[in-house]
PDB file of C-alpha atoms in Angstrom:
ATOM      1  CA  UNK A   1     -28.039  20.222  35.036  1.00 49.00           C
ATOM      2  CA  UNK A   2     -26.206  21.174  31.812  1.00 48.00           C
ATOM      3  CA  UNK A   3     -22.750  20.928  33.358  1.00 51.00           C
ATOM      4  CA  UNK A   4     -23.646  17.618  34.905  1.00 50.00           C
ATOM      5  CA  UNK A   5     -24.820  16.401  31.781  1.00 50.00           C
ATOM      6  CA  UNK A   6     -21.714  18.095  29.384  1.00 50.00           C
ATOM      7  CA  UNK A   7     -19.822  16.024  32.458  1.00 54.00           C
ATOM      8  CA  UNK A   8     -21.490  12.763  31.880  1.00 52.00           C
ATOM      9  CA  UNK A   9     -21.301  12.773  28.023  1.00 49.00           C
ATOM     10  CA  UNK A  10     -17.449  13.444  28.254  1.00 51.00           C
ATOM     11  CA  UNK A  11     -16.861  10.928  30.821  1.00 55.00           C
ATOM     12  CA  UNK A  12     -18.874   8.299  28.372  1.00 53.00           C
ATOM     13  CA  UNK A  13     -16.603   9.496  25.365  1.00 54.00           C
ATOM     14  CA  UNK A  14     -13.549   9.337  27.502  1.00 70.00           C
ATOM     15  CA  UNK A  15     -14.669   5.205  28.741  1.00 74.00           C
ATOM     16  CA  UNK A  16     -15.580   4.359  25.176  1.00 69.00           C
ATOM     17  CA  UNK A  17     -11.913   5.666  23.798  1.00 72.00           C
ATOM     18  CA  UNK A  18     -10.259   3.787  26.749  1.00 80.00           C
ATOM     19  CA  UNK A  19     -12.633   0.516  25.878  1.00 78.00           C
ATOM     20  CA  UNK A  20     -11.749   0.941  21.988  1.00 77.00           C
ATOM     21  CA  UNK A  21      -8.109   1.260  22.553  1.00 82.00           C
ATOM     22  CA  UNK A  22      -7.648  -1.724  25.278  1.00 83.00           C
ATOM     23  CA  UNK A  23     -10.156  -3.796  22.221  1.00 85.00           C
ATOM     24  CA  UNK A  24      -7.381  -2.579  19.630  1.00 87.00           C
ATOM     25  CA  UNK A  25      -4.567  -3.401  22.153  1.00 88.00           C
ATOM     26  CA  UNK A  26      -5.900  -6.634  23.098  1.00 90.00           C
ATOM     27  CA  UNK A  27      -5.826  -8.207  19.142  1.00 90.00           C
ATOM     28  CA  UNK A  28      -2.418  -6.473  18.430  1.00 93.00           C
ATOM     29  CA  UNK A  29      -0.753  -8.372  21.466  1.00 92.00           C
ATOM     30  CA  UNK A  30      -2.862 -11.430  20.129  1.00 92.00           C
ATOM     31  CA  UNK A  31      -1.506 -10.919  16.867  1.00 92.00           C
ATOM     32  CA  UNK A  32       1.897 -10.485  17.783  1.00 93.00           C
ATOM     33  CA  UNK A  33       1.461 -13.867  20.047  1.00 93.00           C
ATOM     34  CA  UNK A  34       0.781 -15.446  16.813  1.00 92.00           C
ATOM     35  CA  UNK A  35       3.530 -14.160  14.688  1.00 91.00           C
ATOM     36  CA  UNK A  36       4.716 -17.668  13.483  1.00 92.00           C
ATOM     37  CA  UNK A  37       1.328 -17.934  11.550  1.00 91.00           C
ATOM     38  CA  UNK A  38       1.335 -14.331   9.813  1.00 91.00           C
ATOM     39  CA  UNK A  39       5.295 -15.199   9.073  1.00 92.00           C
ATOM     40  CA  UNK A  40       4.544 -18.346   7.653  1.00 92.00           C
ATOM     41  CA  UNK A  41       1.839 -16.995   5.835  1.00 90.00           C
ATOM     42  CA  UNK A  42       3.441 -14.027   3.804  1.00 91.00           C
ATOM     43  CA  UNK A  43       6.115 -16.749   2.923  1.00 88.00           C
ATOM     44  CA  UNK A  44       3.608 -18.790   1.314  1.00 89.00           C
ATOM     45  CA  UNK A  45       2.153 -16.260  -0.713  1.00 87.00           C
ATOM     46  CA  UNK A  46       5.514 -15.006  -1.547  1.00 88.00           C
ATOM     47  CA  UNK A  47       6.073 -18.662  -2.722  1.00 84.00           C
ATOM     48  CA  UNK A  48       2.166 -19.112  -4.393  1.00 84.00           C
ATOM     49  CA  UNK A  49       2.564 -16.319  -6.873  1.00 83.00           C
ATOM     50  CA  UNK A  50       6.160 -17.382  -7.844  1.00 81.00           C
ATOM     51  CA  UNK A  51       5.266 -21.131  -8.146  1.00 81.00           C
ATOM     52  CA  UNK A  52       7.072 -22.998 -11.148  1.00 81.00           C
ATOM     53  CA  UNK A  53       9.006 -20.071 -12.511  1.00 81.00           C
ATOM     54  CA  UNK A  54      12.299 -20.502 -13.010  1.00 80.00           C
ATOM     55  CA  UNK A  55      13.924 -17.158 -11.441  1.00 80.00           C
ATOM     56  CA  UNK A  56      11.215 -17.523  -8.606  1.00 82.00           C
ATOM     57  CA  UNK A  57      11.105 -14.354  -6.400  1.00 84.00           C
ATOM     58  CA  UNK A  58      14.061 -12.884  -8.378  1.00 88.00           C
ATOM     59  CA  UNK A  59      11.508 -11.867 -10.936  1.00 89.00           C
ATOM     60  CA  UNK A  60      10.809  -9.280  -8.040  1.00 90.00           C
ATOM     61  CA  UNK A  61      14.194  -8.152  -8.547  1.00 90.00           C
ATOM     62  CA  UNK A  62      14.319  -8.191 -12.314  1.00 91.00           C
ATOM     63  CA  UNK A  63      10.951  -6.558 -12.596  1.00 91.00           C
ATOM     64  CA  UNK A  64      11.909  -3.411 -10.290  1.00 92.00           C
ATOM     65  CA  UNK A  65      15.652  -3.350 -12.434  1.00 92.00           C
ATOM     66  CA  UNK A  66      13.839  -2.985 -15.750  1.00 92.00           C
ATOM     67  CA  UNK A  67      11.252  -0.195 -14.758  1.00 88.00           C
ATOM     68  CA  UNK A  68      14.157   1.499 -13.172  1.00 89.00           C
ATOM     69  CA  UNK A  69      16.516   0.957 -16.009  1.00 88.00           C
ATOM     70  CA  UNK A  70      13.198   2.112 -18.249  1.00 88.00           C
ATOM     71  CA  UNK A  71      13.176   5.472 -16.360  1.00 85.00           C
ATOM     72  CA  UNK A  72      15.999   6.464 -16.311  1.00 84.00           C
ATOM     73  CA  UNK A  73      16.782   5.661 -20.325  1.00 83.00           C
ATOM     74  CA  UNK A  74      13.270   7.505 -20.999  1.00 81.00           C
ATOM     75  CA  UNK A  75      13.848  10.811 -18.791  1.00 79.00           C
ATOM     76  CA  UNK A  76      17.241  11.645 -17.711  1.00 76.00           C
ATOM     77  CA  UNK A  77      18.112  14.954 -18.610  1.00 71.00           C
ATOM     78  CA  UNK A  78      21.071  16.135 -20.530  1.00 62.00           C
ATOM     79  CA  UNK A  79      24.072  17.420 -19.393  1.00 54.00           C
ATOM     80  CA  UNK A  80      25.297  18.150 -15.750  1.00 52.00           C
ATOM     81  CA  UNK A  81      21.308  17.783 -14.806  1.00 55.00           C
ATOM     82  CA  UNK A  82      21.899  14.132 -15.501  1.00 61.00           C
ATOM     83  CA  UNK A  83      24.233  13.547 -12.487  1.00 61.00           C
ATOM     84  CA  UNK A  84      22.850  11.823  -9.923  1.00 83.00           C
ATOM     85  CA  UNK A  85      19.330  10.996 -11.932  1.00 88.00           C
ATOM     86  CA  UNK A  86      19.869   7.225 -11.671  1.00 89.00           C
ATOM     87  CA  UNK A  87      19.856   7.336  -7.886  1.00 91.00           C
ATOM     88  CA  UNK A  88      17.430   9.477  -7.419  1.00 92.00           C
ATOM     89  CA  UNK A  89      14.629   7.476  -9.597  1.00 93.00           C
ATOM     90  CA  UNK A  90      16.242   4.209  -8.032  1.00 93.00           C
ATOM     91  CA  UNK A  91      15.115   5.588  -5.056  1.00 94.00           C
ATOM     92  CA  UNK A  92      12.087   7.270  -5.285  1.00 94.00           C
ATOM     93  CA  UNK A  93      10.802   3.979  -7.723  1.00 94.00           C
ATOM     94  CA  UNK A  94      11.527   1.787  -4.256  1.00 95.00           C
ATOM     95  CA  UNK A  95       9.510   4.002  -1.831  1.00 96.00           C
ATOM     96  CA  UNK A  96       6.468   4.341  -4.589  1.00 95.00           C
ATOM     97  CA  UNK A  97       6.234   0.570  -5.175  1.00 94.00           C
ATOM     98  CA  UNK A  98       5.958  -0.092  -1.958  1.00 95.00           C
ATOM     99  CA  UNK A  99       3.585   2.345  -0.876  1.00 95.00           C
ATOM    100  CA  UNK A 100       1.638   1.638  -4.016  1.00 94.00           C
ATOM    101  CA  UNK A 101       1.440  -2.168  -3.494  1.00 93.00           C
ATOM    102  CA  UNK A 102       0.507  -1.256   0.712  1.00 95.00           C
ATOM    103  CA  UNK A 103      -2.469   1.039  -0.096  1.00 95.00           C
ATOM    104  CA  UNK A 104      -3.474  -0.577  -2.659  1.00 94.00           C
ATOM    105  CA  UNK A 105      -3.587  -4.567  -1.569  1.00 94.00           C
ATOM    106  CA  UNK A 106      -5.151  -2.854   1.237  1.00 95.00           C
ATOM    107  CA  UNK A 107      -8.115  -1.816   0.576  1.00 94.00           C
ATOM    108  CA  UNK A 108      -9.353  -5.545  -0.471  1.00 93.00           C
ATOM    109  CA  UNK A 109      -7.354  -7.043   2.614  1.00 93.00           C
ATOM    110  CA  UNK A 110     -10.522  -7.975   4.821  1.00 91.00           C
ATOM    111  CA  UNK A 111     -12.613  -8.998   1.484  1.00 90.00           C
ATOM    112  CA  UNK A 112     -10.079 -11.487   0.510  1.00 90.00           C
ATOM    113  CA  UNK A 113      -9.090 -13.129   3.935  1.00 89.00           C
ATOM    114  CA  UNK A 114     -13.070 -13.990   3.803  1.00 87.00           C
ATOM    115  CA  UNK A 115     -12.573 -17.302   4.412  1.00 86.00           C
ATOM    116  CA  UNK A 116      -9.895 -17.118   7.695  1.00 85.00           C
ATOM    117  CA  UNK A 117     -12.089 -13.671   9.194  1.00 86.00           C
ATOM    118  CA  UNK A 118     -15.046 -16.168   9.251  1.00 84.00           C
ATOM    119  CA  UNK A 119     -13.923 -19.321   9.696  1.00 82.00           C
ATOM    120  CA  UNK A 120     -11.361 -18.677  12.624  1.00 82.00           C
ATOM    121  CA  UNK A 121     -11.156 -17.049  15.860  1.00 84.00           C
ATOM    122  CA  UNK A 122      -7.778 -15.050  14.573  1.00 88.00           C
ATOM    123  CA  UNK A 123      -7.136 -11.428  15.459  1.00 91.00           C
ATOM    124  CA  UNK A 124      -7.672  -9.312  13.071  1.00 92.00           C
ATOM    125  CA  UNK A 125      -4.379  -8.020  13.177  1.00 94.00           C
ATOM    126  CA  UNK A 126      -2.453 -10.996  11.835  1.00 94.00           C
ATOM    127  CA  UNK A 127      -4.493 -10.144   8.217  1.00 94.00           C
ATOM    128  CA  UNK A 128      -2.915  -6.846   8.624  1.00 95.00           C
ATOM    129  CA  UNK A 129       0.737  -8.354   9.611  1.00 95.00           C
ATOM    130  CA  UNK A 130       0.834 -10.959   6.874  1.00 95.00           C
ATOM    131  CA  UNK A 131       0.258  -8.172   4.102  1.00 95.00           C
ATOM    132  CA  UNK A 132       2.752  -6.248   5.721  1.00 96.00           C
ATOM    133  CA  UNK A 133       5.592  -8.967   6.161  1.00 95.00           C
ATOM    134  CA  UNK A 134       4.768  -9.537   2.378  1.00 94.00           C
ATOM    135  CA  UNK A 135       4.809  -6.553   1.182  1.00 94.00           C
ATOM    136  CA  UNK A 136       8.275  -6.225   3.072  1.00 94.00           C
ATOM    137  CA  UNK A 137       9.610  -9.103   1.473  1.00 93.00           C
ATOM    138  CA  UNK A 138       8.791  -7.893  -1.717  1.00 93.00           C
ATOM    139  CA  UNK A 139      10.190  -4.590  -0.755  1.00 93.00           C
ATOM    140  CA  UNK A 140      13.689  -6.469  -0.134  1.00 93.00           C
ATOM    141  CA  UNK A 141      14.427  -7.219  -3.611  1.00 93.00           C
ATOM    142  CA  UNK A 142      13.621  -3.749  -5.001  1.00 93.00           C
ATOM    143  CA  UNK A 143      16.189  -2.447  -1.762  1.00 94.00           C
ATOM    144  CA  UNK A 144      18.541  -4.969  -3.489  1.00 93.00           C
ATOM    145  CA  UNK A 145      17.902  -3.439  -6.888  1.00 93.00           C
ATOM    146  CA  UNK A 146      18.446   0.075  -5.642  1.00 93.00           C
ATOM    147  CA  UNK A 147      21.524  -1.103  -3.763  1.00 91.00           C
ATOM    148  CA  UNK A 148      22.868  -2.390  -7.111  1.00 91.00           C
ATOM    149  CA  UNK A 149      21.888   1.271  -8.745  1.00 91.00           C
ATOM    150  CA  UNK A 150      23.662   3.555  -6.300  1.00 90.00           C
ATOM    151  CA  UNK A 151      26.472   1.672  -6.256  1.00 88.00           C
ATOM    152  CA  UNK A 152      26.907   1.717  -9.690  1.00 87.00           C
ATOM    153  CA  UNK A 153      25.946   5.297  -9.898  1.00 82.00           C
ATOM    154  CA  UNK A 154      28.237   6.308  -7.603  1.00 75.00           C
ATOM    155  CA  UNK A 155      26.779   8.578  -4.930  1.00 81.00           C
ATOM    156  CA  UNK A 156      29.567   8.508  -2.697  1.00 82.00           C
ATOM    157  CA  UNK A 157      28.553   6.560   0.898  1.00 84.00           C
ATOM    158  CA  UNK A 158      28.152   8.638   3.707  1.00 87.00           C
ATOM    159  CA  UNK A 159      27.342   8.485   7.181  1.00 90.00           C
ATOM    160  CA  UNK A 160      24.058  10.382   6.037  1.00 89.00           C
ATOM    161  CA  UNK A 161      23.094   7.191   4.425  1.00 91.00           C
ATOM    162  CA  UNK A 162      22.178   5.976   7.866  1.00 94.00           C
ATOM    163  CA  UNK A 163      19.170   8.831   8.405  1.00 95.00           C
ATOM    164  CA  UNK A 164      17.823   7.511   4.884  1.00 95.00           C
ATOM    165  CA  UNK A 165      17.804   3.473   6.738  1.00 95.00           C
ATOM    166  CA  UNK A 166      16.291   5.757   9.390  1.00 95.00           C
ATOM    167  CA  UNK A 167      13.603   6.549   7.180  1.00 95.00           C
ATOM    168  CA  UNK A 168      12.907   3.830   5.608  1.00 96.00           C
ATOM    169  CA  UNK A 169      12.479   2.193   8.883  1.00 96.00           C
ATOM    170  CA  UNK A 170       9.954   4.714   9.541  1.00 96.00           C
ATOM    171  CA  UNK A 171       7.724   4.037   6.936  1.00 96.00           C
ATOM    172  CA  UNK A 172       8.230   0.092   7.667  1.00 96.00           C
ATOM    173  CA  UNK A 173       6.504   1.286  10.685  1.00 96.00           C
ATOM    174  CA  UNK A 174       3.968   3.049   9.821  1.00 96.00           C
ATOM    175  CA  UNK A 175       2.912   0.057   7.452  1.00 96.00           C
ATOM    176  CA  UNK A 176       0.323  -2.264   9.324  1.00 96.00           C
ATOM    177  CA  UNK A 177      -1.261   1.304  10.685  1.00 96.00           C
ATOM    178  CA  UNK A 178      -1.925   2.414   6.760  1.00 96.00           C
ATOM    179  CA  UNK A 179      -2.993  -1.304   6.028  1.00 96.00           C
ATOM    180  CA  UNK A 180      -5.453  -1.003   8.506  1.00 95.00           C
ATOM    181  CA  UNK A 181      -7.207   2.382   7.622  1.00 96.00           C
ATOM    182  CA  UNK A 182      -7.337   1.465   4.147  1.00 96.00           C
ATOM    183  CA  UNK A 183      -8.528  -2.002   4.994  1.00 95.00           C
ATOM    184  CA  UNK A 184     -11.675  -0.824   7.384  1.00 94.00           C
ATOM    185  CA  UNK A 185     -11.868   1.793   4.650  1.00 94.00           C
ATOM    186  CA  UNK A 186     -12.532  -1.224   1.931  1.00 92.00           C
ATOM    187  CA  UNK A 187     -14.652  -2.878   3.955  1.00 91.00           C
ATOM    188  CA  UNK A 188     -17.151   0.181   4.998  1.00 90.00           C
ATOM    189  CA  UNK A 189     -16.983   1.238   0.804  1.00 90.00           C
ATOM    190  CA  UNK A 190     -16.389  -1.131  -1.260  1.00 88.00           C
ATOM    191  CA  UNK A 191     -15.668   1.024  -4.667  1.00 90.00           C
ATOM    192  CA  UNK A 192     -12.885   2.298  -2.591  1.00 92.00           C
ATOM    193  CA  UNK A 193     -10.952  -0.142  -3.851  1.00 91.00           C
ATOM    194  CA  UNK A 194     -11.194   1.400  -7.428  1.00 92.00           C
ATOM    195  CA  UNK A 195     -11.289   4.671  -6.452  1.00 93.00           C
ATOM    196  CA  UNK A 196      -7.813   3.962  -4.525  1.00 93.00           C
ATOM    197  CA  UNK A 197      -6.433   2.213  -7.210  1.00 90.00           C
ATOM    198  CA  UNK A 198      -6.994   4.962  -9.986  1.00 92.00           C
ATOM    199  CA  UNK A 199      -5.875   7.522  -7.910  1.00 92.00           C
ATOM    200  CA  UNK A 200      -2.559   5.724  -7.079  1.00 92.00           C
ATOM    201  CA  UNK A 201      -1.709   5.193 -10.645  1.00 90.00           C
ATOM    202  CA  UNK A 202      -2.489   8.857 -11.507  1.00 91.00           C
ATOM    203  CA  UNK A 203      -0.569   9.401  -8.209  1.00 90.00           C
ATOM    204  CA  UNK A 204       2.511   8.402  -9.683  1.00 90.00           C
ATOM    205  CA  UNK A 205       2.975  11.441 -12.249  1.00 90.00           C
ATOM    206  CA  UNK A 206       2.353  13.914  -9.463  1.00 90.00           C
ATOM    207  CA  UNK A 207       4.322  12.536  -7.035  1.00 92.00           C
ATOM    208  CA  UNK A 208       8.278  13.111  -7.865  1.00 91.00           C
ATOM    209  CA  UNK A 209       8.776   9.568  -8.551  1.00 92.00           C
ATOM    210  CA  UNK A 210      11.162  10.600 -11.616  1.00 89.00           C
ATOM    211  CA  UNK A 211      10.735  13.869 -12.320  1.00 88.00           C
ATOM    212  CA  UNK A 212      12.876  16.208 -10.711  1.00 85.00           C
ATOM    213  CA  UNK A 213      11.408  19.806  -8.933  1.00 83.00           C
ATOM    214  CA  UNK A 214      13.229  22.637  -9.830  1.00 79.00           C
ATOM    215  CA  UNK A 215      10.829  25.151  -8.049  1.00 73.00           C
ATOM    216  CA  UNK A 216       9.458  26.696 -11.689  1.00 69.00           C
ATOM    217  CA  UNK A 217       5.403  25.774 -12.548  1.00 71.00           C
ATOM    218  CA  UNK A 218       2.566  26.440 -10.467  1.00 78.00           C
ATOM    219  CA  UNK A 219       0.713  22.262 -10.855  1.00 82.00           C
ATOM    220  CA  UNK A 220       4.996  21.145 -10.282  1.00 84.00           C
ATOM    221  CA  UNK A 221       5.289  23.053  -6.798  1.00 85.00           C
ATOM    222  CA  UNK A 222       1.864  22.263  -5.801  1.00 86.00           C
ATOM    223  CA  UNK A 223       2.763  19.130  -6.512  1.00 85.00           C
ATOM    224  CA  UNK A 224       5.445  18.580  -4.858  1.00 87.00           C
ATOM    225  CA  UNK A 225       5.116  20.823  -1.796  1.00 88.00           C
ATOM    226  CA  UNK A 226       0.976  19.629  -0.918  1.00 90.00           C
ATOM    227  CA  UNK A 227       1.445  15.614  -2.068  1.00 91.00           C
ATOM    228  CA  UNK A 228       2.268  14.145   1.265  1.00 92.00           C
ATOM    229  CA  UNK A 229       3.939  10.975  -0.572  1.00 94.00           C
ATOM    230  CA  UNK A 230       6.437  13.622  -1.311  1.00 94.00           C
ATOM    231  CA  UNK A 231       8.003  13.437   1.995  1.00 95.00           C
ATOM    232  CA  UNK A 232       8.309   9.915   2.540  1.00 96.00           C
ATOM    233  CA  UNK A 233      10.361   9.875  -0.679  1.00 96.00           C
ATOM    234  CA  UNK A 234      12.046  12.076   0.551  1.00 95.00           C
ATOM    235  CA  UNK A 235      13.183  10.994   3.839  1.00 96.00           C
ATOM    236  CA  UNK A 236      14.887   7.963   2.081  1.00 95.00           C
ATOM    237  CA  UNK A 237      16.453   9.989  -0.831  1.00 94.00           C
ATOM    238  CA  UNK A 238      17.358  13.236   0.426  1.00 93.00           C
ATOM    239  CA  UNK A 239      20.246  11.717   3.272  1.00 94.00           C
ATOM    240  CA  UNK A 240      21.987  10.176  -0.119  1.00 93.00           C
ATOM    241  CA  UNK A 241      21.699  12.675  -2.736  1.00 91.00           C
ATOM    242  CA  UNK A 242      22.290  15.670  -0.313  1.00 89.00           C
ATOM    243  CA  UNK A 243      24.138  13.918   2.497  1.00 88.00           C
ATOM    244  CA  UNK A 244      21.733  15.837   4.895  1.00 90.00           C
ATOM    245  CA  UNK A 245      19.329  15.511   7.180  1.00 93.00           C
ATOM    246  CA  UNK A 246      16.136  16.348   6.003  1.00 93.00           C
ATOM    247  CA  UNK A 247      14.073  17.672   9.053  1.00 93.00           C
ATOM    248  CA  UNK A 248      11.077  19.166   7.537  1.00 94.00           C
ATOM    249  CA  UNK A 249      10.261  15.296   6.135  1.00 94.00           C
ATOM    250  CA  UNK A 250      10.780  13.515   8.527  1.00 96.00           C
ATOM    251  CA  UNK A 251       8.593  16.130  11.088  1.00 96.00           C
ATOM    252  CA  UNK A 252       5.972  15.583   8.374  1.00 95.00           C
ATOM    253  CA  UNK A 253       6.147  11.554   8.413  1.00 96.00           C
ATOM    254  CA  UNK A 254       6.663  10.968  12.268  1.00 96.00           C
ATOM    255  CA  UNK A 255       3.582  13.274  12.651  1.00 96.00           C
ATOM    256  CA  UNK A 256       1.449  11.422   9.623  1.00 95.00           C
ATOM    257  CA  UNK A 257       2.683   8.017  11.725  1.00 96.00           C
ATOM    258  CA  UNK A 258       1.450   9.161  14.497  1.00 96.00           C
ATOM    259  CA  UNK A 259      -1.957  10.147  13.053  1.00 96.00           C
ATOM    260  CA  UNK A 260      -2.128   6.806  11.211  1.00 96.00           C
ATOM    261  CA  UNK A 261      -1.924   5.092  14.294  1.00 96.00           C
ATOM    262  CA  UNK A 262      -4.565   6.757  16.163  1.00 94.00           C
ATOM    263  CA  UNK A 263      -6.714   6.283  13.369  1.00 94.00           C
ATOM    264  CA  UNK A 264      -5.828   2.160  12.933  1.00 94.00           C
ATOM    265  CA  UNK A 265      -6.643   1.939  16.714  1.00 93.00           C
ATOM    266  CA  UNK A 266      -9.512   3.577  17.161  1.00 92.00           C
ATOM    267  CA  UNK A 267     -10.749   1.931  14.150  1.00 92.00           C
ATOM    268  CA  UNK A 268      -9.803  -1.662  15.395  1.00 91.00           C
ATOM    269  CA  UNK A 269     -10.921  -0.930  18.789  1.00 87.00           C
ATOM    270  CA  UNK A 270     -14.359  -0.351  17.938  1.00 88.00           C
ATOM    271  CA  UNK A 271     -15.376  -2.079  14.726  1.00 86.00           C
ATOM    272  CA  UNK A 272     -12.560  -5.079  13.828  1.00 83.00           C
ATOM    273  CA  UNK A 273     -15.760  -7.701  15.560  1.00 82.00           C
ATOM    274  CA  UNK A 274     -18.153  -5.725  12.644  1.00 83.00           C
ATOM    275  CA  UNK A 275     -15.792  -6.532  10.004  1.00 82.00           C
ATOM    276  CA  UNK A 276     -17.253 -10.110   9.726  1.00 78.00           C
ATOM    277  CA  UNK A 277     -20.463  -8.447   9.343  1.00 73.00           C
ATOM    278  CA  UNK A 278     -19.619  -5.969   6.594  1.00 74.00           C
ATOM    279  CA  UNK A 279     -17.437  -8.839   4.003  1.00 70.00           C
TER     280      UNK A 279
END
C-alpha cells in the first residue's frame, strides 16, 4: 500500500508540473501572438516619460555618458593601473543599469499594470514583454554610450568582441524570466519591492561595477567571487578587456538562465490566474 501510494503522489506531482508548464506555455505563445501590443506599448512609455523635452530619449544617452564620465574622473587609478579603466566601468555601468532597472521595475510590474491585469483578458506575459522591450530600448542608448567609450579608449577590436555580443545576448534572454520571478515575487510580498530596491543600490558597491579586483581583501574576494552579478558583468567585459573567452561566466549565467526559467514557468503555470487576486 505504501508503494502504491508513494506511486500515486508522484504521478499527481508529475500531472500537476506537466499542467503548470502547458498553463505557462499556453500565455507565452499568447503573448508572443500579441507582440504588436507589448511593442507598441514599451514605445509609448519610452515616449510618456520623455514627453516635451527637448533631447527626448537622448537624455538616456546623456544621463548614462555623465555617470560614466563621473566614474571614471572620481576613481581611476594612477599610473599604468589606469589603462583600460574607462572601458572597463563603461562596461560594467551598462550591464548594472540594466539589471538594476529589470529587477527593480520588476517587482511592482503586476501592481502597476492593475488596470490592464483586471480589465482585459491579456496574457500575463505581454506585462512581462513590454517591461522587457523597454528596458531594452533603454538599454540601447547606454550600448551607444559605451560604444562611444571604447572607441575612444581604445581597446583594440577583436574577434573576441563577438563572445561579449554573445553575452550580452544572453542576459537579453534571460530578461522576461527574471521579470517574472521578481514580479510574482512583488505580488506574493509586497515590501519586496523595498527590500529589492535597497539591496540593489547597496548592490552596486559590492558588485565590481568600478572597482577593480586585484585578489587582496577578504569582503573584495568574497565579493567578487560569491556576488552572482559578478559574472554577468563579466561575460560582456572580459571578451574586450582580455580578448578571451571567459568560460567559467558564462557556465555560471547559462546555468542561472536556465534556473530562472524553470522558476518563471512554474510560477506562471500555476499562479499567473491568482495574480488578479493578490493586486
Amino acid at each position: 500500500m505504501g508503494i502504491k501510494t508513494n506511486q500515486q503522489n508522484n504521478n499527481c506531482g508529475t500531472t500537476a508540473m506537466i499542467s503548470a508548464l502547458n498553463s505557462a506555455l499556453d500565455d507565452i505563445f499568447g503573448a508572443m501572438r500579441l507582440r504588436r501590443v507589448w511593442i507598441a506599448l514599451a514605445h509609448e512609455d519610452i515616449g510618456d516619460q520623455h514627453r516635451r523635452t527637448t533631447l527626448g530619449p537622448l537624455w538616456l544617452l546623456v544621463n548614462y555618458l555623465a555617470f560614466a564620465g563621473t566614474f571614471v574622473f572620481v576613481f581611476q587609478p594612477a599610473g599604468k593601473d589606469a589603462a583600460g579603466y574607462a572601458a572597463y566601468v563603461a562596461i560594467g555601468l551598462m550591464v548594472w543599469f540594466y539589471l538594476m532597472e529589470v529587477i527593480s521595475l520588476s517587482v511592482p510590474l503586476f501592481k502597476r499594470e492593475e488596470s490592464f491585469i483586471e480589465g482585459t483578458t491579456l496574457p500575463l506575459f505581454v506585462y512581462v514583454m513590454r517591461l522587457t522591450v523597454q528596458s531594452a530600448i533603454r538599454a540601447g542608448y547606454a550600448v551607444a554610450g559605451c560604444v562611444m567609450i571604447l572607441l575612444i579608449s581604445g581597446p583594440p577590436l577583436t574577434p573576441a568582441w563577438l563572445w561579449s555580443l554573445a553575452g550580452l545576448l544572453l542576459i537579453l534572454l534571460t530578461t522576461p524570466a527574471l521579470i517574472t520571478v521578481f514580479a510574482f515575487i512583488g505580488a506574493f510580498f509586497p515590501d519586496s519591492e523595498f527590500i529589492v530596491g535597497n539591496l540593489m543600490r547597496v548592490g552596486m558597491f559590492f558588485t565590481p561595477v568600478f572597482w577593480v579586483y586585484n585578489g587582496q581583501g577578504t569582503i573584495q574576494t568574497f565579493a567578487y567571487l560569491w556576488n552572482p552579478f559578478t559574472y554577468f558583468l563579466d561575460i560582456a567585459r572580459i571578451p574586450i578587456l582580455m580578448g578571451k573567452f571567459p568560460s567559467n561566466a558564462f557556465a555560471f549565467t547559462g546555468v542561472a538562465a536556465i534556473l530562472m526559467w524553470a522558476m518563471a514557468l512554474l510560477l506562471l503555470g500555476r499562479y499567473r490566474r491568482q495574480v488578479v487576486f493578490l493586486i
